[in-house]
């Protein structure tokens, strides 16, 4: 028996449907479809929109999700910037703000600032229901416990419950708070129409989101895609910020590039500064960006062989110098991966630019709060 939640999921997936189309797709009677739609219309989750083109006689009214029926909050924590956003029920960004600070501050310092920032954004949406909050972090995340876990990057964050900081906000109340890894969120935002995609986040750190067979792969310990700390010959003996030596990040991560340029007396604070320098023609910045791409291409070649994705998507701050970075990446990726795996492979930039994590974080919470189970439980 098709539930109210399943009818809602069908409308959400198709965009717009008439009552007749819903009846045909579900096999329900017209009366049953009408009853379920009455519940969804009454709850404000579905709305009637423009009639479908007439084929003779009275045109049928189409139904779609009312994306203005509430909002979700998106919090994408980064190593040099945390981005806050209010999004509608389709994941479109309605309001945005940034906190430029290092996560090295620790959650006790950063999370209260996030709460204040969300409060300010919410002032623009008085009386609008907050359906949920998405919070994404670099590194491995324990979604059930609501914390970072085993991260070599987020010092002082491991095991610290993060939901209480957000639950304290009056507008959030009992709304669900969904946590995940930032690269996973980016993968959801950037998969396009492909069922097999490798999304590379190249920013201060390196990580990947993996969509295989249409499913987001998180791994047994939620650590799928953490390729930045793979050992590579080019980094042998070079210390990494994780405490080990020889990691790919130690030669290709944004933080390593920033450090190398600072040692040369060049004034840069984070990878975005490096990208600006490279875009302006600085030869050393351009060389390092290309070398980073070359190292990352070699690093993901085994994953391309293993997963055979339709596309590799480049996201993160390196997307700002995409052509330079990808020139190096293509060279080593195609040189190290098999012809079978790369024959039809597309390499493309992130469609959402620097908003990929924000949009993906909103999508994570929307998949939770608008799921069949959540709608059935609510209605």
XYZ file of N, CA and C in Angstrom, residues 79-325:
741
model
N 38.377 24.281 7.209
C 39.597 24.520 7.967
C 39.981 25.993 8.011
N 39.509 26.774 7.056
C 39.800 28.207 7.086
C 38.542 29.061 7.007
N 37.384 28.406 6.756
C 36.145 29.163 6.663
C 34.970 28.239 6.968
N 34.040 28.750 7.752
C 32.791 28.039 8.008
C 31.675 28.822 7.338
N 30.889 28.133 6.531
C 29.815 28.805 5.774
C 28.459 28.396 6.337
N 27.647 29.400 6.645
C 26.299 29.206 7.169
C 25.301 29.603 6.090
N 24.178 28.865 6.012
C 23.181 29.196 5.002
C 21.785 28.794 5.457
N 20.816 29.528 4.947
C 19.410 29.162 5.046
C 18.979 28.724 3.650
N 18.361 27.556 3.549
C 17.968 27.007 2.257
C 16.486 26.641 2.262
N 15.871 26.655 1.084
C 14.478 26.239 0.998
C 14.396 24.715 0.902
N 13.195 24.189 0.710
C 13.015 22.737 0.733
C 13.440 22.056 -0.564
N 14.021 22.832 -1.476
C 14.660 22.244 -2.656
C 16.177 22.345 -2.551
N 16.665 22.942 -1.463
C 18.100 23.095 -1.274
C 18.661 24.379 -1.860
N 17.805 25.251 -2.391
C 18.284 26.525 -2.934
C 18.689 27.458 -1.792
N 19.816 28.136 -1.959
C 20.335 29.022 -0.919
C 19.544 30.326 -0.915
N 18.985 30.665 0.257
C 18.207 31.891 0.418
C 19.006 32.981 1.119
N 19.914 32.598 2.000
C 20.748 33.560 2.723
C 22.047 32.871 3.109
N 23.124 33.645 3.169
C 24.458 33.053 3.325
C 25.337 33.986 4.146
N 26.190 33.398 4.983
C 27.212 34.190 5.677
C 28.402 33.300 5.985
N 29.558 33.922 6.180
C 30.798 33.192 6.429
C 31.408 33.583 7.769
N 32.062 32.615 8.379
C 32.892 32.862 9.553
C 34.314 32.493 9.161
N 35.173 33.477 9.055
C 36.574 33.221 8.705
C 37.361 32.995 9.988
N 37.548 31.733 10.314
C 38.326 31.383 11.512
C 38.788 29.950 11.373
N 39.830 29.624 12.077
C 40.400 28.290 12.007
C 39.696 27.352 12.975
N 39.430 26.094 12.530
C 38.825 25.130 13.441
C 39.786 24.755 14.552
N 41.046 25.192 14.417
C 41.997 24.959 15.501
C 41.532 25.636 16.787
N 40.580 26.565 16.671
C 40.020 27.207 17.851
C 39.337 26.195 18.757
N 38.802 25.132 18.168
C 38.077 24.131 18.935
C 36.590 24.417 18.950
N 35.789 23.397 19.201
C 34.336 23.560 19.152
C 33.797 24.531 20.188
N 34.433 24.615 21.360
C 33.934 25.513 22.405
C 34.002 26.968 21.974
N 34.892 27.286 21.032
C 35.002 28.651 20.527
C 34.188 28.852 19.243
N 34.283 27.894 18.319
C 33.641 28.077 17.022
C 32.133 27.833 17.062
N 31.692 26.790 17.767
C 30.270 26.449 17.735
C 29.362 27.565 18.277
N 29.722 28.273 19.354
C 28.876 29.402 19.769
C 28.791 30.493 18.698
N 29.891 30.727 17.965
C 29.856 31.705 16.876
C 28.920 31.241 15.761
N 28.906 29.930 15.518
C 27.984 29.382 14.525
C 26.533 29.623 14.967
N 26.261 29.384 16.233
C 24.917 29.621 16.748
C 24.495 31.074 16.586
N 25.387 31.997 16.911
C 25.078 33.428 16.766
C 24.845 33.782 15.297
N 25.670 33.210 14.429
C 25.525 33.485 13.002
C 24.205 32.982 12.447
N 23.780 31.797 12.892
C 22.492 31.262 12.445
C 21.341 32.114 12.956
N 21.443 32.567 14.192
C 20.399 33.448 14.746
C 20.235 34.709 13.902
N 21.350 35.282 13.482
C 21.301 36.493 12.654
C 20.634 36.204 11.310
N 20.999 35.090 10.682
C 20.390 34.732 9.398
C 18.889 34.492 9.551
N 18.501 33.841 10.643
C 17.094 33.508 10.844
C 16.224 34.739 11.074
N 16.826 35.836 11.443
C 16.050 37.070 11.603
C 15.397 37.497 10.288
N 15.942 37.018 9.169
C 15.370 37.349 7.858
C 14.145 36.490 7.535
N 13.878 35.472 8.366
C 12.800 34.532 8.071
C 11.897 34.347 9.293
N 11.282 35.414 9.761
C 10.450 35.315 10.972
C 9.235 34.411 10.753
N 8.998 33.543 11.721
C 7.822 32.687 11.675
C 7.895 31.503 10.740
N 9.005 31.340 10.008
C 9.141 30.225 9.066
C 9.659 28.995 9.807
N 9.031 27.834 9.559
C 9.419 26.599 10.237
C 10.813 26.149 9.806
N 11.636 25.805 10.790
C 12.947 25.201 10.522
C 12.764 23.689 10.576
N 12.910 23.035 9.429
C 12.668 21.592 9.347
C 13.860 20.767 9.819
N 15.056 21.329 9.749
C 16.229 20.566 10.169
C 17.502 21.360 9.955
N 18.594 20.815 10.487
C 19.906 21.454 10.380
C 20.911 20.417 9.882
N 21.719 20.798 8.911
C 22.812 19.951 8.456
C 24.139 20.548 8.887
N 25.019 19.704 9.397
C 26.349 20.139 9.840
C 27.375 19.187 9.256
N 28.288 19.714 8.454
C 29.328 18.861 7.875
C 30.704 19.335 8.320
N 31.615 18.357 8.434
C 32.964 18.592 8.947
C 33.976 17.897 8.042
N 35.202 18.421 7.968
C 36.266 17.655 7.313
C 36.679 16.482 8.194
N 37.036 15.382 7.564
C 37.456 14.213 8.342
C 36.287 13.292 8.670
N 36.578 12.276 9.462
C 35.592 11.253 9.791
C 34.602 11.762 10.833
N 33.332 11.472 10.597
C 32.252 11.939 11.464
C 31.445 10.750 11.974
N 31.138 10.753 13.258
C 30.233 9.769 13.847
C 28.847 10.405 13.857
N 28.025 10.053 12.874
C 26.728 10.704 12.710
C 25.784 10.406 13.868
N 25.856 9.205 14.408
C 24.953 8.838 15.507
C 25.283 9.612 16.771
N 26.548 9.682 17.118
C 26.958 10.402 18.324
C 26.986 11.907 18.112
N 27.024 12.325 16.855
C 27.022 13.741 16.554
C 28.334 14.429 16.859
N 29.444 13.814 16.387
C 30.754 14.385 16.686
C 31.777 13.967 15.639
N 32.892 14.673 15.636
C 34.049 14.244 14.863
C 34.687 13.068 15.581
N 35.278 12.154 14.818
C 35.908 11.002 15.477
C 37.185 10.598 14.750
N 38.231 10.382 15.518
C 39.490 9.896 14.965
C 40.113 10.824 13.948
N 39.817 12.118 14.028
C 40.341 13.043 13.026
C 41.760 13.462 13.381
N 42.620 13.415 12.361
C 43.990 13.902 12.553
C 44.065 15.403 12.307
N 42.946 15.996 11.915
C 42.933 17.402 11.513
C 42.238 18.271 12.545
N 41.071 17.823 13.018
C 40.273 18.627 13.951
C 40.736 18.367 15.377
N 41.838 18.960 15.735
C 42.387 18.768 17.075
C 41.445 19.358 18.128
N 41.103 18.549 19.110
C 40.228 18.999 20.173
C 38.746 18.823 19.877
N 38.425 18.303 18.695
C 37.018 18.104 18.326
C 36.554 16.674 18.547
N 37.470 15.722 18.530
C 37.088 14.314 18.583
C 36.240 14.005 19.811
N 35.091 13.399 19.564
C 34.218 12.944 20.641
C 33.402 14.033 21.307
N 33.550 15.289 20.877
C 32.797 16.383 21.502
C 31.404 16.441 20.875
N 30.329 16.259 21.642
C 28.970 16.335 21.080
C 28.690 17.738 20.547
N 28.262 17.817 19.290
C 28.050 19.117 18.661
C 26.574 19.510 18.600
N 25.686 18.529 18.657
C 24.252 18.856 18.573
C 23.793 19.811 19.677
N 24.261 19.654 20.929
C 23.766 20.554 21.988
C 23.977 22.032 21.686
N 25.049 22.375 20.987
C 25.276 23.780 20.647
C 24.151 24.324 19.760
N 23.648 23.469 18.862
C 22.604 23.899 17.929
C 21.214 23.752 18.539
N 21.035 22.721 19.340
C 19.735 22.514 19.982
C 19.383 23.660 20.923
N 20.388 24.392 21.376
C 20.149 25.510 22.292
C 19.521 26.711 21.596
N 19.527 26.720 20.247
C 18.941 27.840 19.524
C 17.419 27.742 19.565
N 16.725 28.782 19.972
C 15.270 28.721 20.144
C 14.506 28.301 18.889
N 14.951 28.748 17.714
C 14.218 28.456 16.479
C 14.363 27.007 16.027
N 15.374 26.318 16.531
C 15.608 24.944 16.072
C 14.743 23.952 16.845
N 14.643 24.132 18.139
C 13.784 23.256 18.934
C 14.140 21.796 18.766
N 13.161 20.991 18.358
C 13.369 19.547 18.225
C 13.664 19.137 16.785
N 13.962 20.097 15.920
C 14.259 19.762 14.525
C 15.491 18.857 14.450
N 15.484 17.874 13.552
C 16.632 16.960 13.431
C 17.910 17.700 13.057
N 19.036 17.238 13.602
C 20.355 17.788 13.279
C 21.179 16.646 12.695
N 21.528 16.764 11.423
C 22.197 15.697 10.671
C 23.660 16.053 10.475
N 24.559 15.149 10.842
C 26.000 15.366 10.683
C 26.577 14.418 9.649
N 27.572 14.896 8.914
C 28.261 14.042 7.945
C 29.593 14.683 7.572
N 30.370 13.960 6.790
C 31.639 14.429 6.249
C 31.388 15.422 5.117
N 32.216 16.446 4.998
C 31.980 17.481 3.990
C 32.094 16.960 2.563
N 33.026 16.050 2.303
C 33.172 15.523 0.948
C 31.949 14.705 0.538
N 31.314 14.023 1.496
C 30.079 13.307 1.189
C 28.990 14.272 0.756
N 28.895 15.393 1.464
C 27.897 16.403 1.108
C 28.166 16.956 -0.288
N 29.417 17.252 -0.574
C 29.775 17.789 -1.889
C 29.424 16.793 -2.984
N 29.625 15.505 -2.717
C 29.302 14.477 -3.712
C 27.811 14.494 -4.048
N 26.965 14.674 -3.047
C 25.525 14.737 -3.305
C 25.178 15.943 -4.167
N 25.840 17.062 -3.892
C 25.545 18.280 -4.651
C 26.066 18.210 -6.079
N 27.159 17.466 -6.305
C 27.863 17.526 -7.586
C 27.742 16.271 -8.446
N 26.891 15.347 -8.067
C 26.809 14.097 -8.836
C 26.196 14.304 -10.213
N 25.402 15.376 -10.387
C 24.740 15.585 -11.669
C 23.777 14.452 -11.950
N 23.759 13.977 -13.169
C 22.872 12.870 -13.520
C 23.563 11.524 -13.516
N 24.772 11.468 -12.962
C 25.560 10.231 -13.007
C 25.355 9.381 -11.757
N 25.380 8.084 -11.926
C 25.268 7.152 -10.796
C 26.626 6.721 -10.262
N 27.688 7.028 -10.997
C 29.037 6.642 -10.578
C 29.957 7.845 -10.728
N 30.275 8.468 -9.599
C 31.035 9.716 -9.613
C 32.058 9.710 -8.486
N 33.244 10.226 -8.777
C 34.268 10.460 -7.759
C 34.436 11.967 -7.646
N 34.064 12.519 -6.503
C 34.155 13.965 -6.288
C 35.361 14.248 -5.395
N 36.320 14.980 -5.912
C 37.546 15.296 -5.180
C 37.413 16.680 -4.563
N 37.542 16.755 -3.244
C 37.588 18.043 -2.571
C 39.056 18.390 -2.357
N 39.509 19.391 -3.106
C 40.902 19.830 -3.009
C 40.918 21.225 -2.413
N 41.141 21.292 -1.117
C 41.177 22.559 -0.400
C 42.387 22.549 0.512
N 42.234 23.014 1.746
C 43.339 22.912 2.703
C 43.766 21.463 2.835
N 42.784 20.575 2.910
C 43.042 19.141 2.926
C 42.507 18.499 1.666
N 42.677 17.178 1.569
C 42.219 16.416 0.416
C 41.262 15.326 0.878
N 40.164 15.196 0.181
C 39.207 14.136 0.494
C 38.362 13.860 -0.724
N 37.574 12.809 -0.670
C 36.738 12.459 -1.817
C 35.387 11.949 -1.340
N 34.375 12.256 -2.131
C 33.052 11.680 -1.948
C 32.810 10.705 -3.081
N 32.236 9.559 -2.762
C 32.094 8.477 -3.749
C 30.622 8.122 -3.920
N 30.134 8.249 -5.144
C 28.798 7.762 -5.499
C 29.015 6.555 -6.399
N 28.538 5.394 -6.002
C 28.693 4.163 -6.782
C 27.335 3.489 -6.918
N 26.916 3.274 -8.151
C 25.608 2.668 -8.371
C 24.481 3.524 -7.823
N 24.690 4.834 -7.791
C 23.669 5.753 -7.297
C 23.631 5.898 -5.793
N 24.551 5.225 -5.095
C 24.556 5.223 -3.631
C 25.809 5.929 -3.118
N 25.645 6.782 -2.117
C 26.781 7.431 -1.470
C 27.471 6.422 -0.567
N 28.764 6.190 -0.809
C 29.523 5.223 -0.030
C 30.219 5.911 1.134
N 29.931 5.438 2.343
C 30.555 6.028 3.523
C 31.602 5.108 4.142
N 31.525 3.819 3.897
C 32.486 2.885 4.464
C 32.074 2.366 5.827
N 32.721 1.279 6.247
C 32.365 0.611 7.502
C 32.544 1.519 8.705
N 33.572 2.353 8.676
C 33.842 3.285 9.785
C 33.635 4.741 9.379
N 32.812 4.954 8.349
C 32.512 6.303 7.863
C 33.751 7.018 7.333
N 34.747 6.265 6.907
C 36.016 6.878 6.501
C 36.312 6.711 5.012
N 35.311 6.341 4.214
C 35.537 6.205 2.773
C 35.930 7.556 2.181
N 36.874 7.535 1.274
C 37.272 8.751 0.573
C 38.395 9.535 1.212
N 38.915 9.081 2.356
C 39.982 9.828 3.036
C 41.333 9.471 2.417
N 41.534 9.919 1.180
C 42.756 9.525 0.461
C 43.921 10.487 0.694
N 43.677 11.596 1.360
C 44.736 12.587 1.547
C 45.893 12.096 2.384
N 45.662 11.045 3.168
C 46.739 10.545 4.024
C 47.260 9.188 3.548
N 47.005 8.886 2.262
C 47.689 7.759 1.635
C 49.185 8.080 1.550
N 50.006 7.065 1.737
C 51.455 7.263 1.647
C 51.884 7.285 0.176
N 52.692 8.269 -0.177
C 53.179 8.378 -1.554
C 54.687 8.594 -1.528
N 55.340 8.111 -2.565
C 56.796 8.199 -2.641
C 57.259 9.656 -2.651
N 56.499 10.512 -3.337
C 56.902 11.915 -3.467
C 56.965 12.638 -2.126
N 56.243 12.100 -1.126
C 56.209 12.755 0.190
C 57.045 12.006 1.226
N 57.837 11.052 0.783
C 58.607 10.241 1.726
C 59.465 11.115 2.641
N 59.272 10.921 3.948
C 60.052 11.655 4.933
C 59.532 13.039 5.250
N 58.543 13.519 4.513
C 58.005 14.869 4.745
C 56.910 14.789 5.806
N 56.998 15.573 6.869
C 55.989 15.505 7.929
C 54.639 16.050 7.471
N 53.594 15.372 7.899
C 52.222 15.789 7.610
C 51.615 16.344 8.890
N 50.601 17.164 8.761
C 49.957 17.743 9.943
C 49.224 16.702 10.769
N 49.020 15.494 10.197
C 48.351 14.433 10.951
C 49.290 13.792 11.970
N 50.604 14.109 11.874
C 51.576 13.527 12.796
C 52.424 12.457 12.164
N 52.012 11.948 10.992
C 52.796 10.958 10.271
C 53.679 11.642 9.233
N 54.397 10.844 8.497
C 55.194 11.372 7.394
C 54.815 10.638 6.123
N 55.055 11.296 4.988
C 54.854 10.633 3.709
C 53.451 10.678 3.159
N 52.556 11.491 3.735
C 51.166 11.563 3.264
C 51.073 12.403 1.992
N 50.121 12.066 1.138
C 49.865 12.833 -0.076
C 49.632 14.309 0.244
N 48.884 14.586 1.315
C 48.601 15.971 1.693
C 49.872 16.776 1.964
N 50.919 16.118 2.404
C 52.149 16.824 2.768
C 52.809 17.477 1.564
N 52.435 17.031 0.354
C 52.985 17.660 -0.850
C 51.901 18.277 -1.724
N 50.653 17.872 -1.556
C 49.598 18.335 -2.463
C 48.460 19.071 -1.774
N 48.358 18.997 -0.455
C 47.287 19.692 0.257
C 47.486 21.198 0.240
N 46.383 21.934 0.310
C 46.463 23.383 0.302
C 47.311 23.928 1.428
N 47.206 23.301 2.606
C 47.996 23.784 3.746
C 49.484 23.652 3.481
N 49.883 22.585 2.770
C 51.300 22.372 2.474
C 51.801 23.405 1.464
N 50.956 23.756 0.499
C 51.328 24.774 -0.481
C 51.485 26.129 0.205
N 50.545 26.446 1.090
C 50.623 27.709 1.832
C 51.910 27.769 2.642
N 52.221 26.673 3.318
C 53.441 26.633 4.132
C 54.690 26.837 3.274
N 54.711 26.170 2.115
C 55.884 26.277 1.247
C 56.060 27.705 0.732
N 54.977 28.359 0.382
C 55.063 29.734 -0.098
C 55.453 30.693 1.027
N 54.926 30.461 2.211
C 55.303 31.299 3.358
C 56.788 31.186 3.646
N 57.328 29.975 3.493
C 58.762 29.782 3.725
C 59.613 30.531 2.708
N 58.999 30.855 1.564
C 59.690 31.645 0.551
C 59.460 33.150 0.746
N 58.764 33.500 1.826
C 58.525 34.909 2.115
C 57.317 35.498 1.425
N 56.481 34.645 0.847
C 55.279 35.127 0.154
C 54.131 35.173 1.149
N 53.401 36.269 1.189
C 52.348 36.481 2.183
C 51.037 35.841 1.726
N 50.782 34.643 2.220
C 49.516 33.942 1.973
C 49.052 33.318 3.283
N 47.726 33.273 3.485
C 47.172 32.703 4.707
C 46.483 31.370 4.464
N 45.835 31.250 3.323
C 45.155 29.993 3.011
C 45.145 29.785 1.491
N 44.596 28.676 1.068
C 44.672 28.293 -0.345
C 43.965 29.294 -1.251
N 42.940 29.959 -0.752
C 42.255 30.948 -1.580
C 43.213 32.073 -1.991
N 44.123 32.425 -1.090
C 45.144 33.428 -1.433
C 46.074 32.909 -2.527
N 46.421 31.633 -2.421
C 47.298 31.017 -3.432
C 46.601 31.013 -4.787
N 45.312 30.676 -4.788
C 44.552 30.644 -6.039
C 44.524 32.020 -6.689
N 44.381 33.066 -5.890
C 44.386 34.432 -6.428
C 45.743 34.769 -7.034
N 46.806 34.385 -6.326
C 48.150 34.624 -6.854
C 48.361 33.913 -8.187
N 47.944 32.649 -8.225
C 48.111 31.855 -9.447
C 47.297 32.451 -10.588
N 46.064 32.865 -10.293
C 45.220 33.468 -11.319
C 45.811 34.768 -11.837
N 46.566 35.461 -10.962
C 47.204 36.728 -11.358
C 48.536 36.513 -12.062
N 48.948 35.247 -12.198
C 50.148 34.950 -12.982
C 51.416 34.696 -12.205
N 51.335 34.615 -10.863
C 52.547 34.351 -10.085
C 53.116 32.989 -10.479
N 54.353 32.940 -10.967
C 54.884 31.679 -11.501
C 55.025 30.576 -10.455
N 55.434 30.924 -9.236
C 55.618 29.893 -8.214
C 54.271 29.338 -7.760
N 53.284 30.198 -7.590
C 51.951 29.721 -7.213
C 51.376 28.833 -8.313
N 51.556 29.231 -9.551
C 51.052 28.422 -10.675
C 51.740 27.055 -10.709
N 53.036 27.056 -10.495
C 53.774 25.778 -10.506
C 53.267 24.858 -9.404
N 53.063 25.411 -8.199
C 52.628 24.579 -7.083
C 51.211 24.053 -7.283
N 50.347 24.870 -7.864
C 48.983 24.406 -8.143
C 49.014 23.245 -9.129
N 49.816 23.387 -10.182
C 49.897 22.310 -11.176
C 50.527 21.058 -10.572
N 51.563 21.226 -9.759
C 52.192 20.068 -9.124
C 51.225 19.376 -8.161
N 50.410 20.163 -7.488
C 49.394 19.572 -6.621
C 48.424 18.732 -7.443
N 47.987 19.274 -8.575
C 47.095 18.513 -9.448
C 47.726 17.231 -9.935
N 49.022 17.304 -10.258
C 49.723 16.105 -10.729
C 49.772 15.042 -9.628
N 50.043 15.450 -8.396
C 50.103 14.495 -7.285
C 48.726 13.914 -6.977
N 47.694 14.758 -7.031
C 46.333 14.271 -6.767
C 45.883 13.317 -7.868
N 46.209 13.629 -9.112
C 45.848 12.736 -10.214
C 46.432 11.345 -10.041
N 47.710 11.294 -9.647
C 48.340 9.990 -9.387
C 47.695 9.319 -8.186
N 47.288 10.136 -7.199
C 46.686 9.570 -5.990
C 45.319 8.957 -6.220
N 44.532 9.525 -7.140
C 43.180 8.991 -7.365
C 43.124 7.967 -8.495
N 44.238 7.802 -9.233
C 44.230 6.843 -10.342
C 43.816 5.437 -9.903
N 44.328 4.909 -8.770
C 43.861 3.584 -8.345
C 42.353 3.551 -8.057
N 41.812 4.654 -7.511
C 40.379 4.703 -7.240
C 39.584 4.713 -8.538
N 40.095 5.392 -9.556
C 39.425 5.397 -10.859
C 39.444 3.999 -11.464
N 40.556 3.308 -11.337
C 40.611 1.924 -11.811
C 39.628 1.040 -11.051
N 39.552 1.229 -9.743
C 38.724 0.375 -8.894
C 37.238 0.641 -9.079
N 36.861 1.908 -9.181
C 35.450 2.288 -9.189
C 34.884 2.526 -10.584
N 35.757 2.863 -11.541
C 35.324 3.160 -12.904
C 34.188 4.183 -12.938
N 34.424 5.375 -12.371
C 33.368 6.390 -12.380
C 33.141 6.967 -13.766
N 31.953 7.529 -13.969
C 31.674 8.230 -15.223
C 32.336 9.592 -15.227
N 32.546 10.155 -14.022
C 33.119 11.502 -13.945
C 33.951 11.660 -12.683
N 34.976 12.486 -12.801
C 35.720 12.988 -11.648
C 35.409 14.478 -11.563
N 34.879 14.900 -10.428
C 34.488 16.293 -10.244
C 35.472 16.953 -9.284
N 35.964 18.121 -9.646
C 36.919 18.848 -8.815
C 36.187 19.954 -8.059
N 36.192 19.852 -6.743
C 35.541 20.830 -5.880
C 36.555 21.346 -4.870
N 36.115 22.276 -4.027
C 37.012 22.874 -3.043
C 37.679 24.114 -3.605
N 38.592 24.682 -2.846
C 39.213 25.950 -3.225
C 40.037 25.857 -4.498
N 40.534 24.659 -4.849
C 41.284 24.501 -6.087
C 40.411 24.717 -7.321
N 39.089 24.623 -7.145
C 38.199 24.869 -8.276
C 38.359 26.295 -8.790
N 38.894 27.201 -7.938
C 39.135 28.569 -8.362
C 40.253 28.704 -9.380
N 41.119 27.699 -9.458
C 42.180 27.663 -10.476
C 42.085 26.309 -11.189
N 40.869 25.994 -11.579
C 40.555 24.673 -12.115
C 41.463 24.270 -13.277
N 41.602 25.135 -14.263
C 42.351 24.749 -15.460
C 43.803 24.420 -15.129
N 44.428 25.215 -14.270
C 45.821 24.959 -13.874
C 45.951 23.644 -13.124
N 45.052 23.465 -12.153
C 45.091 22.264 -11.324
C 44.834 21.011 -12.165
